PDB file of C-alpha atoms in Angstrom:
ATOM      1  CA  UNK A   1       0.000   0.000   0.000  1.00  0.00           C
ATOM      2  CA  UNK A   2       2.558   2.188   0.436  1.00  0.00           C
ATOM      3  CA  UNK A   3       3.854   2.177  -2.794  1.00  0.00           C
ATOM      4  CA  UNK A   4       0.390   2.795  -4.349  1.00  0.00           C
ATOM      5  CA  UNK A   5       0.370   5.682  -1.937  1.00  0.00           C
ATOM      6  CA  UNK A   6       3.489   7.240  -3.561  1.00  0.00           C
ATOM      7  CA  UNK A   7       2.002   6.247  -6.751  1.00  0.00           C
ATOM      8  CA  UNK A   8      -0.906   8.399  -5.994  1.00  0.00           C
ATOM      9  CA  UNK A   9       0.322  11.373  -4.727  1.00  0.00           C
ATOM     10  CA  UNK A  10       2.728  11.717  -7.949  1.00  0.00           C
ATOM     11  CA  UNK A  11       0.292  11.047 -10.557  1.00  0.00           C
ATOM     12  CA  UNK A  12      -2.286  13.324  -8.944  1.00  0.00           C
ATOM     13  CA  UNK A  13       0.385  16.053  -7.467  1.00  0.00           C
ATOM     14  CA  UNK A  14      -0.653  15.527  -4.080  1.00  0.00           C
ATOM     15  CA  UNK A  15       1.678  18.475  -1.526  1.00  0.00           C
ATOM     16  CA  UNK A  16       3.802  16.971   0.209  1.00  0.00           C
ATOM     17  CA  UNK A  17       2.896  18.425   3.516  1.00  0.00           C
ATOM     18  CA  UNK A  18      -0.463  16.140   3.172  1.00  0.00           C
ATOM     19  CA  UNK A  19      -0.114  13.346   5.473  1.00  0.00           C
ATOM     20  CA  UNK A  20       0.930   9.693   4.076  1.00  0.00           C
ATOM     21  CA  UNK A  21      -1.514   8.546   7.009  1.00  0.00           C
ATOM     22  CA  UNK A  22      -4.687  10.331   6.142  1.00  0.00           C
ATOM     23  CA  UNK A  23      -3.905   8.888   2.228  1.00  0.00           C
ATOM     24  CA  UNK A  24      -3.353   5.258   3.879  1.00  0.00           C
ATOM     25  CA  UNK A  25      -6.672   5.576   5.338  1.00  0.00           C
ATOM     26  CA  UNK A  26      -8.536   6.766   2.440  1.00  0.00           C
ATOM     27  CA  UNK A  27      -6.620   3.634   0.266  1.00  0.00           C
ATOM     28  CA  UNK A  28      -7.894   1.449   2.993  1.00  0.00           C
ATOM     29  CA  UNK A  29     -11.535   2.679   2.793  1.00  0.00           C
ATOM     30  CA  UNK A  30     -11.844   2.094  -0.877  1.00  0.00           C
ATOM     31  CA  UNK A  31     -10.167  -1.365  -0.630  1.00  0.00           C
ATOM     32  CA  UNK A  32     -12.781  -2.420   1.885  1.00  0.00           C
ATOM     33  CA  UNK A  33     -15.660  -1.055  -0.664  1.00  0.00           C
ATOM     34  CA  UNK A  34     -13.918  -2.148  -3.441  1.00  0.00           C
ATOM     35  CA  UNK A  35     -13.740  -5.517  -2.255  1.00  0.00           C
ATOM     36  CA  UNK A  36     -17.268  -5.601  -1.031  1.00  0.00           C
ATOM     37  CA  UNK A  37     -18.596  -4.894  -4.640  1.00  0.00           C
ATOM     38  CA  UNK A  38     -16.072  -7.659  -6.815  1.00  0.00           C
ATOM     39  CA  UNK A  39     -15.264  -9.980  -3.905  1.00  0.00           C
ATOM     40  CA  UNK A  40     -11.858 -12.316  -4.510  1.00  0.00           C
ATOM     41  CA  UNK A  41     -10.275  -9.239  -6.495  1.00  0.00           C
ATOM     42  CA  UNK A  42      -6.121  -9.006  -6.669  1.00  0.00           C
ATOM     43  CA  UNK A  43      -5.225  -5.484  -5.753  1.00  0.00           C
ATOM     44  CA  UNK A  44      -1.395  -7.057  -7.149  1.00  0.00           C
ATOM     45  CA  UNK A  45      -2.917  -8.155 -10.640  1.00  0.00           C
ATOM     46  CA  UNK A  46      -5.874  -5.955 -11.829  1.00  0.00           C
ATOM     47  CA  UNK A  47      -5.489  -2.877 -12.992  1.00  0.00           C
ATOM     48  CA  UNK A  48      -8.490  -1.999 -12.861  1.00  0.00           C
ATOM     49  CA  UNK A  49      -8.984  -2.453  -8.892  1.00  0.00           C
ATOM     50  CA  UNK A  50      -5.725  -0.362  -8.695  1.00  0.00           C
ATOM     51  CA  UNK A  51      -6.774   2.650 -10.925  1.00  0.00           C
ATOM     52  CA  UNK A  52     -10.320   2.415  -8.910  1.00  0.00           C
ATOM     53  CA  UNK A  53      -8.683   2.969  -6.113  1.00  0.00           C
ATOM     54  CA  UNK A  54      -6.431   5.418  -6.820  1.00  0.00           C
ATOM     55  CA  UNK A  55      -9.077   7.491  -8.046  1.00  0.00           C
ATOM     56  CA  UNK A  56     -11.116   6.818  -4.828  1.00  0.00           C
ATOM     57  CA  UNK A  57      -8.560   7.973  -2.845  1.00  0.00           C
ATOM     58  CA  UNK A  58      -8.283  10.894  -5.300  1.00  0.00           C
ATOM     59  CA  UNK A  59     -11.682  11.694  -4.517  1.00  0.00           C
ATOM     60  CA  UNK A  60     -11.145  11.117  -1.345  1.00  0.00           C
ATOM     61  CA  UNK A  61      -8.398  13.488  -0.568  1.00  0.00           C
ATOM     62  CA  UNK A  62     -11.417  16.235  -2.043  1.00  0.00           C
ATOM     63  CA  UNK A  63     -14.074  14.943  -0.050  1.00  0.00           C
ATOM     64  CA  UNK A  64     -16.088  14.172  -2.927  1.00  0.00           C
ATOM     65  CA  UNK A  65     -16.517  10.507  -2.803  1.00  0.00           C
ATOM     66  CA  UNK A  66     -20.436  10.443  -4.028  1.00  0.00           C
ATOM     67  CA  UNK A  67     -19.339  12.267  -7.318  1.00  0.00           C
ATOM     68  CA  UNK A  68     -16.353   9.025  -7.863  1.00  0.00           C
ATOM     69  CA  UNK A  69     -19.096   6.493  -7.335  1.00  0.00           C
ATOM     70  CA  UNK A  70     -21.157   8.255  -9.764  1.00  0.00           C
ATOM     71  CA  UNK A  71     -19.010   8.854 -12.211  1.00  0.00           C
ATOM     72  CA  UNK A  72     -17.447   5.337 -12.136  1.00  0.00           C
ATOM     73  CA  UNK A  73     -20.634   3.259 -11.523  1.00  0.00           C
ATOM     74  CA  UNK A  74     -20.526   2.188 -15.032  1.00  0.00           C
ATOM     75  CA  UNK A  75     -17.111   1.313 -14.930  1.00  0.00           C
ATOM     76  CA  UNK A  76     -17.205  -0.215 -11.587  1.00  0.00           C
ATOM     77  CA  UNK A  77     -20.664  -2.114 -13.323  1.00  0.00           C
ATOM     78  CA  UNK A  78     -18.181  -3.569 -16.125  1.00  0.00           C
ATOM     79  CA  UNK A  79     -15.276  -4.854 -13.479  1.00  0.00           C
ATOM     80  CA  UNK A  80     -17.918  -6.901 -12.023  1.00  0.00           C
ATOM     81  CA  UNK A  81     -19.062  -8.198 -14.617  1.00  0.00           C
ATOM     82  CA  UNK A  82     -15.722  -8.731 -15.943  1.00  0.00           C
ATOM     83  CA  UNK A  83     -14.720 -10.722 -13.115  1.00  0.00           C
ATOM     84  CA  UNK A  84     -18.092 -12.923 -13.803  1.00  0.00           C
ATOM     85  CA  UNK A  85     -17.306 -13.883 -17.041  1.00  0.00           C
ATOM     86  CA  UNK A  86     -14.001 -14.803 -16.177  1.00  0.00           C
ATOM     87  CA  UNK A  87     -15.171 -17.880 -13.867  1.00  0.00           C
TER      88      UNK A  87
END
């Protein structure tokens, strides 16, 4: 997690003087959903769990976390599905 956590504040230019911890918890929040809505996901191997979360944590770090759900419910719709298939 740590790593996506530098990950994230590069690619979204995230100050430095932001704390690591309060992006470790919002990573760990959207893990949780994440994982609640495509069950048995690999943070490691799909890249599509990975740039969810980094987004949610993007969103996150705004406090607008209704607008990412919104705005990636149809993508979020396709992962699952995705992952269905795939079984």
């Amino acid at each position: 997690m740590e790593l996506l956590i530098t990950q994230i504040r590069r690619e979204f230019q995230i100050p430095p003087y932001f704390p690591d911890d309060a992006l470790m918890e919002y990573a760990k929040e959207g893990k949780e959903r994440l994982e609640k809505l495509n069950p048995g996901s690999d943070l490691e191997k799909d890249h599509t769990f990975r740039m969810l979360l980094k987004n949610y944590v993007y969103y996150a770090y705004h406090h607008k976390v209704n607008e990412w759900e919104q705005n990636y419910a149809s993508l979020i719709l396709n992962w699952q599905l995705g992952t269905e298939t795939e079984t």
